[in-house]
Coordinates of C-alpha atoms in Angstrom, one line a residue:
X1 CA 8.4 -24.3 10.2
X2 CA 11.8 -22.8 9.3
X3 CA 11.4 -19.2 7.8
X4 CA 13.8 -20.2 5.0
X5 CA 12.6 -23.6 3.8
X6 CA 14.5 -26.8 3.4
X7 CA 17.7 -25.4 2.0
X8 CA 18.6 -23.5 5.1
X9 CA 19.6 -25.2 8.3
X10 CA 20.6 -23.9 11.7
X11 CA 18.7 -20.6 10.8
X12 CA 18.9 -19.1 14.2
X13 CA 22.7 -19.3 14.5
X14 CA 23.5 -18.4 10.9
X15 CA 21.2 -15.4 10.7
X16 CA 22.0 -14.0 14.1
X17 CA 25.8 -14.3 13.6
X18 CA 25.8 -12.9 10.1
X19 CA 23.5 -10.0 10.8
X20 CA 24.8 -8.9 14.2
X21 CA 28.2 -10.5 14.8
X22 CA 29.3 -7.8 17.2
X23 CA 26.3 -7.8 19.5
X24 CA 25.7 -9.9 22.5
X25 CA 22.8 -12.3 21.7
X26 CA 20.1 -12.6 24.4
X27 CA 18.2 -15.9 24.9
X28 CA 14.9 -14.1 24.7
X29 CA 12.3 -15.7 22.5
X30 CA 8.9 -14.1 21.8
X31 CA 5.7 -14.9 19.9
X32 CA 4.9 -12.0 17.6
X33 CA 2.3 -11.1 15.0
X34 CA 3.8 -9.2 12.1
X35 CA 1.8 -6.1 11.1
X36 CA 3.7 -4.8 8.1
X37 CA 7.1 -4.4 6.5
X38 CA 9.1 -1.2 6.9
X39 CA 11.3 0.4 4.3
X40 CA 14.4 -1.7 5.1
X41 CA 12.4 -4.9 4.6
X42 CA 12.0 -5.9 8.3
X43 CA 8.7 -6.8 9.8
X44 CA 7.0 -4.6 12.4
X45 CA 5.3 -6.1 15.4
X46 CA 4.1 -4.7 18.7
X47 CA 3.9 -6.4 22.1
X48 CA 3.2 -4.8 25.5
X49 CA 3.8 -1.3 24.2
X50 CA 7.1 -2.1 22.6
X51 CA 7.9 -2.1 18.9
X52 CA 9.8 -5.0 17.4
X53 CA 11.7 -5.0 14.1
X54 CA 11.9 -8.6 12.9
X55 CA 14.1 -9.8 10.0
X56 CA 12.8 -12.4 7.5
X57 CA 9.1 -12.4 8.1
X58 CA 5.9 -11.2 6.3
X59 CA 2.8 -9.2 7.2
X60 CA 0.1 -11.4 8.8
X61 CA 2.6 -14.1 10.0
X62 CA 2.7 -15.4 13.5
X63 CA 6.4 -16.1 14.4
X64 CA 8.7 -16.9 17.1
X65 CA 11.5 -14.3 17.2
X66 CA 14.8 -14.1 19.0
X67 CA 15.6 -10.6 20.4
X68 CA 19.1 -9.5 19.5
X69 CA 19.1 -5.9 20.6
X70 CA 16.8 -4.2 23.1
X71 CA 16.8 -0.4 22.8
X72 CA 14.1 0.3 25.4
X73 CA 11.2 1.6 23.3
X74 CA 12.0 -0.8 20.5
X75 CA 13.9 -4.0 19.9
X76 CA 15.5 -5.8 17.0
X77 CA 14.9 -9.5 16.5
X78 CA 15.3 -12.4 14.0
X79 CA 12.6 -14.8 13.0
X80 CA 13.6 -18.3 14.0
X81 CA 10.2 -20.1 13.5
X82 CA 7.1 -19.4 11.5
X83 CA 4.0 -20.6 13.3
X84 CA 1.5 -19.3 10.8
X85 CA 2.9 -18.5 7.4
X86 CA 1.9 -16.1 4.6
X87 CA 0.9 -17.5 1.2
X88 CA 3.5 -15.1 -0.2
X89 CA 6.3 -17.0 1.4
X90 CA 8.5 -19.1 -0.8
X91 CA 11.8 -20.9 -0.8
X92 CA 14.9 -18.7 -1.6
X93 CA 16.5 -19.1 -5.0
X94 CA 20.1 -18.8 -3.8
X95 CA 22.0 -21.3 -1.7
X96 CA 23.8 -18.3 0.1
X97 CA 20.6 -16.7 1.4
X98 CA 20.8 -16.0 5.1
X99 CA 24.5 -15.6 5.0
X100 CA 25.2 -13.2 2.1
X101 CA 24.0 -9.7 2.6
X102 CA 23.2 -9.1 -1.1
X103 CA 19.5 -10.1 -1.0
X104 CA 17.2 -10.0 2.0
X105 CA 13.7 -10.7 0.5
X106 CA 14.2 -14.0 -1.3
X107 CA 11.8 -15.7 1.0
X108 CA 9.0 -13.6 -0.5
X109 CA 7.5 -14.3 -3.9
X110 CA 8.9 -11.8 -6.4
X111 CA 5.6 -10.2 -7.4
X112 CA 4.6 -9.7 -3.8
X113 CA 8.0 -8.2 -2.9
X114 CA 7.2 -5.0 -4.9
X115 CA 3.7 -4.7 -3.4
X116 CA 5.1 -4.8 0.1
X117 CA 7.8 -2.3 -0.8
X118 CA 5.2 0.1 -2.2
X119 CA 3.1 -0.3 1.0
X120 CA 6.1 0.7 3.1
X121 CA 6.7 3.7 0.8
X122 CA 3.1 4.9 1.0
X123 CA 3.4 4.7 4.8
X124 CA 6.6 6.8 4.7
X125 CA 4.8 9.5 2.6
X126 CA 2.3 9.8 5.4
X127 CA 4.5 9.2 8.4
X128 CA 7.6 11.1 7.3
X129 CA 6.3 13.5 4.6
X130 CA 3.1 14.2 6.6
X131 CA 1.1 14.0 3.4
X132 CA -2.6 13.3 3.8
X133 CA -4.0 10.5 1.6
X134 CA -5.8 13.0 -0.6
X135 CA -2.4 14.5 -1.5
X136 CA -1.1 11.1 -2.7
X137 CA -2.0 9.8 -6.2
X138 CA -4.6 7.0 -6.0
X139 CA -2.4 4.7 -8.1
X140 CA 1.2 3.9 -7.9
X141 CA 2.5 2.7 -11.3
X142 CA 4.9 -0.2 -11.3
X143 CA 8.0 -0.8 -13.4
X144 CA 9.5 -4.2 -12.9
X145 CA 11.6 -6.7 -14.9
X146 CA 13.2 -10.1 -14.4
X147 CA 13.9 -11.2 -10.8
X148 CA 17.0 -13.2 -11.8
X149 CA 20.0 -12.5 -14.0
X150 CA 19.1 -8.8 -13.9
X151 CA 22.0 -7.1 -12.2
X152 CA 24.6 -5.6 -14.5
X153 CA 26.7 -3.8 -11.9
X154 CA 28.0 -5.3 -8.6
X155 CA 30.8 -5.0 -6.1
X156 CA 32.7 -8.1 -4.9
X157 CA 35.5 -8.9 -2.5
X158 CA 38.2 -11.6 -2.3
X159 CA 37.0 -14.2 0.1
X160 CA 40.0 -16.5 0.5
X161 CA 40.6 -16.7 -3.2
X162 CA 36.9 -16.8 -4.2
X163 CA 34.5 -14.2 -5.3
X164 CA 32.7 -13.0 -2.2
X165 CA 30.2 -10.5 -0.8
X166 CA 29.8 -9.1 2.7
X167 CA 27.3 -10.6 5.1
X168 CA 24.4 -8.2 6.0
X169 CA 25.5 -5.5 8.5
X170 CA 28.9 -7.0 8.7
X171 CA 32.4 -6.9 7.2
X172 CA 32.6 -10.7 7.2
X173 CA 32.9 -12.1 3.7
X174 CA 30.8 -14.9 2.3
X175 CA 32.5 -17.0 -0.5
X176 CA 30.1 -17.4 -3.4
X177 CA 29.5 -20.4 -5.6
X178 CA 26.6 -18.7 -7.4
X179 CA 24.6 -15.4 -7.6
X180 CA 21.3 -15.9 -9.3
X181 CA 20.5 -12.2 -9.5
X182 CA 23.7 -11.4 -11.4
X183 CA 24.0 -10.9 -15.2
X184 CA 24.9 -14.2 -16.8
X185 CA 28.4 -13.0 -17.7
X186 CA 29.0 -12.2 -14.0
X187 CA 27.5 -15.6 -13.0
X188 CA 30.0 -17.3 -15.3
X189 CA 32.9 -15.4 -13.8
X190 CA 31.8 -16.5 -10.3
X191 CA 31.4 -20.1 -11.4
X192 CA 34.8 -20.1 -13.1
X193 CA 36.3 -18.2 -10.1
X194 CA 37.9 -15.8 -12.6
X195 CA 41.1 -14.3 -11.0
X196 CA 40.8 -10.5 -10.6
X197 CA 43.9 -9.9 -8.5
X198 CA 42.3 -7.3 -6.2
X199 CA 40.9 -7.3 -2.7
X200 CA 37.8 -5.5 -3.8
X201 CA 36.4 -4.7 -7.3
X202 CA 33.5 -3.5 -9.2
X203 CA 32.2 -5.3 -12.3
X204 CA 29.7 -4.3 -15.0
X205 CA 28.4 -6.8 -17.6
X206 CA 26.0 -6.6 -20.5
X207 CA 25.4 -8.3 -23.8
X208 CA 27.9 -11.1 -22.9
X209 CA 30.7 -8.7 -22.2
X210 CA 32.2 -7.9 -18.8
X211 CA 34.4 -5.0 -17.5
X212 CA 36.2 -4.6 -14.2
X213 CA 37.5 -1.8 -11.9
X214 CA 39.9 0.4 -13.8
X215 CA 38.2 -0.2 -17.1
X216 CA 35.5 1.7 -19.1
X217 CA 32.3 -0.1 -19.9
X218 CA 30.7 0.6 -23.3
X219 CA 27.0 0.0 -23.2
X220 CA 24.0 0.8 -25.4
X221 CA 20.7 1.8 -23.8
X222 CA 17.7 2.1 -26.2
X223 CA 20.0 3.0 -29.1
X224 CA 22.2 5.5 -27.3
X225 CA 25.8 4.5 -26.5
X226 CA 27.4 5.3 -23.1
X227 CA 31.0 5.0 -22.0
X228 CA 31.7 5.2 -18.3
X229 CA 34.2 4.1 -15.7
X230 CA 33.2 0.8 -14.0
X231 CA 34.1 2.3 -10.7
X232 CA 31.8 5.2 -11.3
X233 CA 28.0 5.1 -11.2
X234 CA 25.7 3.7 -13.8
X235 CA 22.3 2.1 -13.2
X236 CA 22.6 -1.5 -12.2
X237 CA 19.6 -2.9 -13.9
X238 CA 19.6 -2.0 -17.6
X239 CA 16.3 -3.7 -18.4
X240 CA 14.3 -1.7 -15.8
X241 CA 16.2 1.4 -16.8
X242 CA 15.0 0.9 -20.4
X243 CA 11.4 0.5 -19.2
X244 CA 11.7 3.6 -17.0
X245 CA 13.2 6.0 -19.6
X246 CA 10.0 6.6 -21.6
X247 CA 8.3 7.8 -18.4
X248 CA 11.2 9.8 -16.9
X249 CA 12.1 11.4 -20.3
X250 CA 8.6 11.6 -21.7
X251 CA 6.8 14.7 -23.0
X252 CA 6.9 17.9 -20.9
X253 CA 4.2 20.0 -19.4
X254 CA 4.9 23.5 -20.6
X255 CA 3.7 26.9 -19.2
X256 CA 0.6 26.9 -21.4
X257 CA -0.4 23.4 -20.2
X258 CA 0.2 21.8 -23.6
X259 CA 2.8 19.2 -24.2
X260 CA 5.8 19.9 -26.4
X261 CA 4.3 23.2 -27.5
X262 CA 7.3 25.2 -28.7
X263 CA 10.9 26.0 -29.1
X264 CA 13.3 27.4 -26.5
X265 CA 12.4 24.7 -24.0
X266 CA 15.3 24.1 -21.7
X267 CA 15.3 21.7 -18.8
X268 CA 17.7 21.5 -15.8
X269 CA 19.0 18.0 -15.0
X270 CA 20.4 18.2 -11.4
X271 CA 22.7 15.4 -10.2
X272 CA 23.0 14.6 -13.8
X273 CA 26.0 12.3 -13.7
X274 CA 27.2 11.3 -17.2
X275 CA 24.1 13.0 -18.6
X276 CA 22.0 9.8 -19.0
X277 CA 18.6 11.5 -19.0
X278 CA 19.8 14.7 -20.6
X279 CA 21.0 12.8 -23.6
X280 CA 17.5 11.2 -24.1
X281 CA 15.8 14.5 -23.8
X282 CA 18.2 16.2 -26.2
X283 CA 17.9 13.4 -28.7
X284 CA 14.1 13.6 -28.6
X285 CA 13.9 9.9 -28.1
X286 CA 10.6 9.9 -26.2
X287 CA 9.4 13.5 -26.8
X288 CA 10.2 16.6 -28.7
X289 CA 13.9 17.3 -28.4
X290 CA 14.8 19.9 -25.8
X291 CA 18.0 21.5 -24.6
X292 CA 19.4 20.5 -21.3
X293 CA 21.7 21.9 -18.6
X294 CA 23.2 18.9 -16.7
X295 CA 24.7 19.7 -13.3
X296 CA 27.0 17.4 -11.4
X297 CA 30.1 17.8 -9.3
X298 CA 32.1 15.3 -11.3
X299 CA 30.4 14.4 -14.6
X300 CA 32.2 11.6 -16.3
X301 CA 31.8 13.1 -19.8
X302 CA 34.6 12.9 -22.3
X303 CA 33.2 14.8 -25.3
X304 CA 30.6 17.4 -26.1
X305 CA 27.0 16.2 -26.7
X306 CA 24.7 18.1 -28.9
X307 CA 21.9 19.7 -27.0
X308 CA 23.5 19.2 -23.6
X309 CA 25.5 21.8 -21.6
X310 CA 27.4 20.3 -18.7
X311 CA 28.1 22.3 -15.5
X312 CA 30.8 20.7 -13.4
X313 CA 29.5 22.1 -10.1
X314 CA 27.7 20.7 -7.1
X315 CA 24.0 21.4 -7.1
X316 CA 24.5 23.7 -4.1
X317 CA 27.1 25.8 -6.0
X318 CA 24.9 25.9 -9.2
X319 CA 21.8 27.1 -7.5
X320 CA 23.6 30.3 -6.5
X321 CA 24.3 31.2 -10.1
X322 CA 22.3 33.5 -12.3
X323 CA 21.6 30.6 -14.7
X324 CA 19.7 28.7 -12.0
X325 CA 17.1 31.5 -11.6
X326 CA 16.0 31.4 -15.2
X327 CA 12.7 30.0 -16.4
X328 CA 12.9 26.2 -16.9
X329 CA 10.4 24.0 -18.8
X330 CA 11.1 21.3 -16.2
X331 CA 13.6 20.5 -13.5
X332 CA 14.7 16.9 -13.1
X333 CA 16.5 15.8 -9.9
X334 CA 18.1 12.5 -9.1
X335 CA 19.9 13.0 -5.8
X336 CA 21.9 10.5 -3.7
X337 CA 20.4 8.4 -0.9
X338 CA 20.5 11.4 1.5
X339 CA 18.0 13.2 -0.8
X340 CA 18.0 16.9 -1.3
X341 CA 20.1 19.2 0.8
X342 CA 18.3 21.9 2.6
X343 CA 19.6 24.5 0.1
X344 CA 18.6 22.4 -2.9
X345 CA 15.2 21.8 -1.3
X346 CA 14.7 25.5 -0.8
X347 CA 15.6 26.2 -4.4
X348 CA 13.1 23.7 -5.8
X349 CA 10.3 25.0 -3.6
X350 CA 10.8 28.4 -5.2
X351 CA 12.1 27.3 -8.6
X352 CA 11.0 29.2 -11.7
X353 CA 9.2 26.2 -13.3
X354 CA 5.9 24.5 -13.3
X355 CA 7.1 20.9 -13.3
X356 CA 9.6 19.0 -11.1
X357 CA 10.5 15.4 -11.8
X358 CA 12.1 13.6 -8.9
X359 CA 13.8 10.2 -9.2
X360 CA 14.9 8.8 -5.8
X361 CA 16.9 5.8 -4.6
X362 CA 15.6 6.3 -1.1
X363 CA 11.8 6.4 -0.5
X364 CA 12.2 7.8 3.0
X365 CA 14.2 10.9 1.9
X366 CA 11.8 11.3 -1.1
X367 CA 8.9 11.3 1.4
X368 CA 10.7 14.0 3.5
X369 CA 11.4 16.2 0.4
X370 CA 7.8 15.6 -0.9
X371 CA 6.5 17.0 2.3
X372 CA 8.5 20.2 1.9
X373 CA 7.5 20.6 -1.8
X374 CA 3.8 20.0 -0.9
X375 CA 4.0 22.6 1.8
X376 CA 5.4 25.1 -0.8
X377 CA 2.5 24.6 -3.2
X378 CA 3.6 21.7 -5.3
X379 CA 1.1 18.9 -6.1
X380 CA 2.4 15.3 -6.3
X381 CA 0.6 14.3 -9.5
X382 CA 2.3 11.0 -10.4
X383 CA 4.0 8.2 -8.6
X384 CA 6.0 5.3 -10.1
X385 CA 7.7 2.5 -8.2
X386 CA 10.8 1.2 -10.0
X387 CA 12.0 -2.3 -8.9
X388 CA 15.6 -2.0 -9.9
X389 CA 16.7 -4.5 -7.2
X390 CA 14.3 -7.5 -6.9
X391 CA 14.9 -9.7 -3.8
X392 CA 16.2 -6.7 -1.8
X393 CA 14.4 -4.1 0.2
X394 CA 15.7 -1.4 -2.1
X395 CA 13.1 0.5 -4.0
X396 CA 13.5 3.5 -6.3
X397 CA 10.6 5.9 -6.7
X398 CA 9.7 8.6 -9.2
X399 CA 7.4 11.5 -8.7
X400 CA 6.1 14.3 -10.8
X401 CA 5.2 17.6 -9.0
X402 CA 3.1 20.3 -10.6
X403 CA 2.8 23.8 -9.2
X404 CA -0.6 24.6 -7.9

């Protein structure tokens, strides 16, 4: 049985060439039993003491895989035939699956995708963070939305006059005739092959409007308006963002243990960007209004916002200031994929607060940082998995740490 279903032919050649065009392919086929999925979405299998990372397969499946790269203690492979399939396997929704690098998990039923990503994350907490099971919350909450038409922000390239995306792990471009995960306005632009006049461009779309590189998007999220450069950063899934905000920006735990118990509560919003979370805290949208100090190297803020003070500094610069040492009702961090720097991690371990909220776009670096925080006396009290990018291996995670 093909691992992709009836819409995908010549799977072995297409996948191998699109994923690893620069590597010499080896005619080496193996029968493997897939144990689990790792954080990048590949299956893990073992045979004769060697670990195999296999693309496009599911836990419990028996597959025939073609080895693409042998590294000695481990090897990389692609699934070319499913001998015994998983009930969670389905046919991809996009005609470009297997060529385009935008989505890698479309062969898995949408509801099961998130479960597999959470399992990989929990494994990382133990394997990378060295957290014992008793240090991990019993339940991981889930925030998910639509699996199609959800993506508001995307990057495209000119593929011989067509809208294109890069193949996975390659600079080769795939010309698109459709993109089911894109916002309907982006899908329309792809279908009409709207001329952009650039080799590469960003696009943001919402509420029937579309903006391109060089423009500013104007978007409302739960009643608060934001204006930001399309080439800058803003969450790519507005629906899941709206569902996540009441949790991320919910009531605080104060020094006395009571929620929202008094005035003079100030939070630090590190890696704050345009002040997305700070604005919801300051407005009292989901809790009592609190003052915020938002820290980011290049905040894209054009005007003053009541209740929010912006510090145009890197987090590493800010943590050396006198302000950083004051008492905080809570510290919120939303670092890039690399996670916290050693300096930022050390600051948080000793920070003058009882509560840290950590939003991460990389479960592996979250796991690493969680291990350091746990070792410094912080308890991981709450875990939330946010599926901002269905059909991909990408998972965002949110954790609340309370000082022992």
